[in-house]
Amino acid sequence: MATEIKIDEGARRFAAAEQRMLIGSDWVEAADGRTFEVYDPSTGDVLGHVARGGSEDIDRAVKTARAAFDSGPWKDMTASERGRAMHRLGDLILEHGDELATLEALDNGKPLGVARVADVPLAADLFHYMSGWATKNTGSTLSLNVPYMPGAKFHAYTLHEPVGVVGQIIPWNFPLLMAAWKLGPALACGCTVVLKPAEQTPLSALKLGELILEAGIPAGVVNIVTGFGEETGAPLAAHDEVDKIAFTGSTEVGKMIVQAAAGNLKKVSLELGGKSPNVVFADADLEESIPGAANAIFFNHGQCCCAGSRLFAEESIYDEVVAGVADHAKNIKVGSGLDPQTEMGPLVSTEQLERVCGFLDSGQADGAETVVGGGRVGDSGYFVEPTVLAGTNPQMKVEAEEIFGPVVTVKPFKSTDELVPNANQSIYGLAAGVWTNDIKKAHRTAAELKAGTVWINCYNVFDAAMPFGGYKESGWGREMGEEALELYTEVKAVCAQI
Ligand code: ADP
């Protein structure tokens, strides 16, 4: 059934109102009363003002989360009750779908229709899926054989306990969905949380905070402190009373998180950058793989850590693939996220616009061939043309570094033997795509690619049940799926002689 796409006027009012942070059950100003501006990326105009949290606010939120972890009611709720509250939260996200989607379109710039059919239902589904794990993240009984205690008998088992107070720092590319990816498993495991949304896109997380309380998740279990990376994120990552930090963002900041976490050796999970290879073999169905390759890079304006930003096409079909993807790029309708015709919105911020344009300039200076695109669109808002670059090499910044914009490099290859080392030639290992009708080749190649996710004859397919995370400098740990529970679980072995 198709979802009707509506601009929600309540979301506009929410964006325009001065927004406070959630600590306990209170919506509070920053301790020093400061606020910061959030912008509409399609115009560059100020959209609203949000509390600018600092280390004092983080400290207050962490202490609140600690109290909520150590004493009831969260701790005393059964896993089933916890799961039911999470399930209600999923329902509430669906009920508020238009409002949340409109907030994403306003704040992040993504097309409203995309937010409505992807970001919102995926976020709801994450809570629905994880709510089921609340009752199932259990330990096991163990059969012991202790050689130096012959004849002794034991009753031994493991308990799965929540890791404690968790700091979660999220990015701006999927603001609501990234909050869901982080909160879902943490809540299923019984942790309490201090969530820091990205400064570019704090609005949907704050709306989610209202729904969290409405769903019956007790006050203090989820605290949301808005602000900038260095002022708000860094004190959270360094805080001694935080037991675990989960971060999604750039590899550069991920390395800073690891350093900050060293003080109390808090546990760390990281979902970082990517430069994912997307491979089209000559025997692939080009009617599927050409639009698939375009979607792999241009979805969400290339602002996906798993974007298929290095396209490899087998020599005999290379020209057809380049022409086909370029044709797609040319026909993408770029515009405001609220315009129903829009297929690609603006980049999120003026910094990202400058960054992506800087990469386009460097590609040109290094001698890359611009097949299509290559520049900014208009002079208001943060729009960039969908861009296809050919003739690149791994020494060029455009091929080596994560651009996080709608820019793909495309290269020919002769054989699988030549392809695999080239595809794996990256400091990253988040995702990869393989397009072929040869089932053996598909799975052989999938096995050889160093990536946390390999999509075969598809790309950008996400599901709450499917773990996501990276090899190499793309991160530590896996989010979603059963694997995500490990990030928020302490395992205790209990051994009784009987
Ligand atoms: P991007 O460069 O795409 O904005 P970042 O990695 O800088 O990505 O940001 C991702 C998240 O990390 C945001 O919520 C941001 O505020 C936060 N952040 C940035 N710098 C730091 C830092 N030094 N310590 C903790 N969090 C940070």
mmCIF file of N, CA, C and O in Angstrom, residues 297-334:
data_model
loop_
_atom_site.group_PDB
_atom_site.id
_atom_site.type_symbol
_atom_site.label_atom_id
_atom_site.label_comp_id
_atom_site.label_asym_id
_atom_site.label_seq_id
_atom_site.Cartn_x
_atom_site.Cartn_y
_atom_site.Cartn_z
ATOM 1 N N ILE A 297 25.152 5.309 -5.472
ATOM 2 C CA ILE A 297 25.911 6.521 -5.128
ATOM 3 C C ILE A 297 24.993 7.713 -4.887
ATOM 4 O O ILE A 297 25.243 8.518 -3.984
ATOM 5 N N PHE A 298 23.916 7.844 -5.647
ATOM 6 C CA PHE A 298 23.155 9.099 -5.560
ATOM 7 C C PHE A 298 22.076 9.089 -4.477
ATOM 8 O O PHE A 298 21.547 10.142 -4.137
ATOM 9 N N PHE A 299 21.725 7.913 -3.933
ATOM 10 C CA PHE A 299 20.737 7.868 -2.848
ATOM 11 C C PHE A 299 21.225 8.728 -1.681
ATOM 12 O O PHE A 299 22.387 8.669 -1.296
ATOM 13 N N ASN A 300 20.318 9.525 -1.139
ATOM 14 C CA ASN A 300 20.650 10.428 -0.024
ATOM 15 C C ASN A 300 21.787 11.381 -0.394
ATOM 16 O O ASN A 300 22.574 11.781 0.446
ATOM 17 N N HIS A 301 21.893 11.683 -1.719
ATOM 18 C CA HIS A 301 22.838 12.685 -2.230
ATOM 19 C C HIS A 301 24.285 12.241 -2.008
ATOM 20 O O HIS A 301 25.185 13.067 -1.888
ATOM 21 N N GLY A 302 24.470 10.910 -1.942
ATOM 22 C CA GLY A 302 25.818 10.378 -1.698
ATOM 23 C C GLY A 302 26.242 10.504 -0.248
ATOM 24 O O GLY A 302 27.367 10.141 0.098
ATOM 25 N N GLN A 303 25.345 10.984 0.597
ATOM 26 C CA GLN A 303 25.687 11.183 2.008
ATOM 27 C C GLN A 303 25.367 9.912 2.798
ATOM 28 O O GLN A 303 24.606 9.924 3.751
ATOM 29 N N CYS A 304 25.941 8.806 2.339
ATOM 30 C CA CYS A 304 25.781 7.516 3.012
ATOM 31 C C CYS A 304 27.186 6.979 3.231
ATOM 32 O O CYS A 304 27.999 6.976 2.298
ATOM 33 N N CYS A 305 27.452 6.482 4.429
ATOM 34 C CA CYS A 305 28.791 5.937 4.667
ATOM 35 C C CYS A 305 29.040 4.718 3.779
ATOM 36 O O CYS A 305 30.175 4.405 3.472
ATOM 37 N N CYS A 306 27.957 4.058 3.331
ATOM 38 C CA CYS A 306 28.132 2.855 2.508
ATOM 39 C C CYS A 306 27.956 3.158 1.018
ATOM 40 O O CYS A 306 27.855 2.218 0.210
ATOM 41 N N ALA A 307 27.901 4.436 0.629
ATOM 42 C CA ALA A 307 27.663 4.790 -0.774
ATOM 43 C C ALA A 307 28.612 4.027 -1.710
ATOM 44 O O ALA A 307 29.801 3.887 -1.426
ATOM 45 N N GLY A 308 28.064 3.556 -2.823
ATOM 46 C CA GLY A 308 28.885 2.846 -3.817
ATOM 47 C C GLY A 308 29.639 3.872 -4.643
ATOM 48 O O GLY A 308 29.294 4.159 -5.791
ATOM 49 N N SER A 309 30.729 4.394 -4.058
ATOM 50 C CA SER A 309 31.389 5.570 -4.638
ATOM 51 C C SER A 309 32.528 5.206 -5.586
ATOM 52 O O SER A 309 33.052 6.064 -6.273
ATOM 53 N N ARG A 310 32.930 3.921 -5.597
ATOM 54 C CA ARG A 310 33.926 3.471 -6.592
ATOM 55 C C ARG A 310 33.247 2.410 -7.443
ATOM 56 O O ARG A 310 33.069 1.269 -7.013
ATOM 57 N N LEU A 311 32.870 2.809 -8.638
ATOM 58 C CA LEU A 311 32.177 1.878 -9.534
ATOM 59 C C LEU A 311 33.199 1.214 -10.450
ATOM 60 O O LEU A 311 34.058 1.904 -11.030
ATOM 61 N N PHE A 312 33.135 -0.120 -10.543
ATOM 62 C CA PHE A 312 34.004 -0.890 -11.436
ATOM 63 C C PHE A 312 33.108 -1.596 -12.450
ATOM 64 O O PHE A 312 32.169 -2.296 -12.058
ATOM 65 N N ALA A 313 33.403 -1.414 -13.735
ATOM 66 C CA ALA A 313 32.606 -2.081 -14.770
ATOM 67 C C ALA A 313 33.539 -2.913 -15.648
ATOM 68 O O ALA A 313 34.615 -2.433 -16.054
ATOM 69 N N GLU A 314 33.141 -4.151 -15.941
ATOM 70 C CA GLU A 314 33.983 -5.020 -16.773
ATOM 71 C C GLU A 314 34.145 -4.378 -18.160
ATOM 72 O O GLU A 314 33.206 -3.759 -18.677
ATOM 73 N N GLU A 315 35.367 -4.543 -18.696
ATOM 74 C CA GLU A 315 35.780 -3.801 -19.892
ATOM 75 C C GLU A 315 34.745 -3.767 -21.029
ATOM 76 O O GLU A 315 34.438 -2.708 -21.573
ATOM 77 N N SER A 316 34.158 -4.959 -21.315
ATOM 78 C CA SER A 316 33.289 -5.030 -22.494
ATOM 79 C C SER A 316 31.992 -4.228 -22.334
ATOM 80 O O SER A 316 31.326 -3.913 -23.319
ATOM 81 N N ILE A 317 31.607 -3.923 -21.106
ATOM 82 C CA ILE A 317 30.356 -3.156 -20.900
ATOM 83 C C ILE A 317 30.640 -1.780 -20.286
ATOM 84 O O ILE A 317 29.720 -1.046 -19.943
ATOM 85 N N TYR A 318 31.932 -1.463 -20.163
ATOM 86 C CA TYR A 318 32.310 -0.219 -19.472
ATOM 87 C C TYR A 318 31.623 1.004 -20.083
ATOM 88 O O TYR A 318 30.995 1.793 -19.370
ATOM 89 N N ASP A 319 31.708 1.142 -21.405
ATOM 90 C CA ASP A 319 31.153 2.361 -22.038
ATOM 91 C C ASP A 319 29.653 2.472 -21.784
ATOM 92 O O ASP A 319 29.135 3.553 -21.508
ATOM 93 N N GLU A 320 28.988 1.306 -21.883
ATOM 94 C CA GLU A 320 27.529 1.312 -21.685
ATOM 95 C C GLU A 320 27.175 1.690 -20.238
ATOM 96 O O GLU A 320 26.227 2.443 -19.986
ATOM 97 N N VAL A 321 27.946 1.176 -19.290
ATOM 98 C CA VAL A 321 27.674 1.478 -17.874
ATOM 99 C C VAL A 321 27.923 2.968 -17.602
ATOM 100 O O VAL A 321 27.101 3.648 -16.985
ATOM 101 N N VAL A 322 29.044 3.482 -18.099
ATOM 102 C CA VAL A 322 29.353 4.901 -17.866
ATOM 103 C C VAL A 322 28.248 5.772 -18.467
ATOM 104 O O VAL A 322 27.719 6.677 -17.809
ATOM 105 N N ALA A 323 27.861 5.465 -19.701
ATOM 106 C CA ALA A 323 26.832 6.283 -20.366
ATOM 107 C C ALA A 323 25.506 6.171 -19.616
ATOM 108 O O ALA A 323 24.803 7.172 -19.420
ATOM 109 N N GLY A 324 25.184 4.965 -19.180
ATOM 110 C CA GLY A 324 23.909 4.742 -18.490
ATOM 111 C C GLY A 324 23.857 5.465 -17.150
ATOM 112 O O GLY A 324 22.856 6.117 -16.823
ATOM 113 N N VAL A 325 24.923 5.360 -16.362
ATOM 114 C CA VAL A 325 24.927 6.022 -15.047
ATOM 115 C C VAL A 325 24.937 7.539 -15.248
ATOM 116 O O VAL A 325 24.248 8.282 -14.534
ATOM 117 N N ALA A 326 25.687 8.010 -16.253
ATOM 118 C CA ALA A 326 25.737 9.454 -16.532
ATOM 119 C C ALA A 326 24.347 9.956 -16.927
ATOM 120 O O ALA A 326 23.914 11.039 -16.518
ATOM 121 N N ASP A 327 23.641 9.148 -17.716
ATOM 122 C CA ASP A 327 22.296 9.512 -18.128
ATOM 123 C C ASP A 327 21.373 9.641 -16.913
ATOM 124 O O ASP A 327 20.604 10.597 -16.798
ATOM 125 N N HIS A 328 21.489 8.689 -16.006
ATOM 126 C CA HIS A 328 20.707 8.774 -14.772
ATOM 127 C C HIS A 328 21.035 10.054 -14.009
ATOM 128 O O HIS A 328 20.144 10.755 -13.536
ATOM 129 N N ALA A 329 22.330 10.319 -13.899
ATOM 130 C CA ALA A 329 22.772 11.493 -13.131
ATOM 131 C C ALA A 329 22.164 12.765 -13.718
ATOM 132 O O ALA A 329 21.665 13.620 -12.990
ATOM 133 N N LYS A 330 22.192 12.835 -15.052
ATOM 134 C CA LYS A 330 21.684 14.037 -15.732
ATOM 135 C C LYS A 330 20.198 14.261 -15.462
ATOM 136 O O LYS A 330 19.726 15.382 -15.417
ATOM 137 N N ASN A 331 19.472 13.146 -15.337
ATOM 138 C CA ASN A 331 18.009 13.251 -15.228
ATOM 139 C C ASN A 331 17.493 13.342 -13.800
ATOM 140 O O ASN A 331 16.285 13.430 -13.580
ATOM 141 N N ILE A 332 18.388 13.325 -12.825
ATOM 142 C CA ILE A 332 17.928 13.416 -11.432
ATOM 143 C C ILE A 332 17.418 14.830 -11.181
ATOM 144 O O ILE A 332 18.111 15.807 -11.486
ATOM 145 N N LYS A 333 16.214 14.916 -10.616
ATOM 146 C CA LYS A 333 15.637 16.240 -10.352
ATOM 147 C C LYS A 333 16.145 16.726 -8.997
ATOM 148 O O LYS A 333 15.860 16.143 -7.954
ATOM 149 N N VAL A 334 16.956 17.788 -9.043
ATOM 150 C CA VAL A 334 17.555 18.345 -7.827
ATOM 151 C C VAL A 334 16.679 19.498 -7.348
ATOM 152 O O VAL A 334 16.283 20.347 -8.150
#
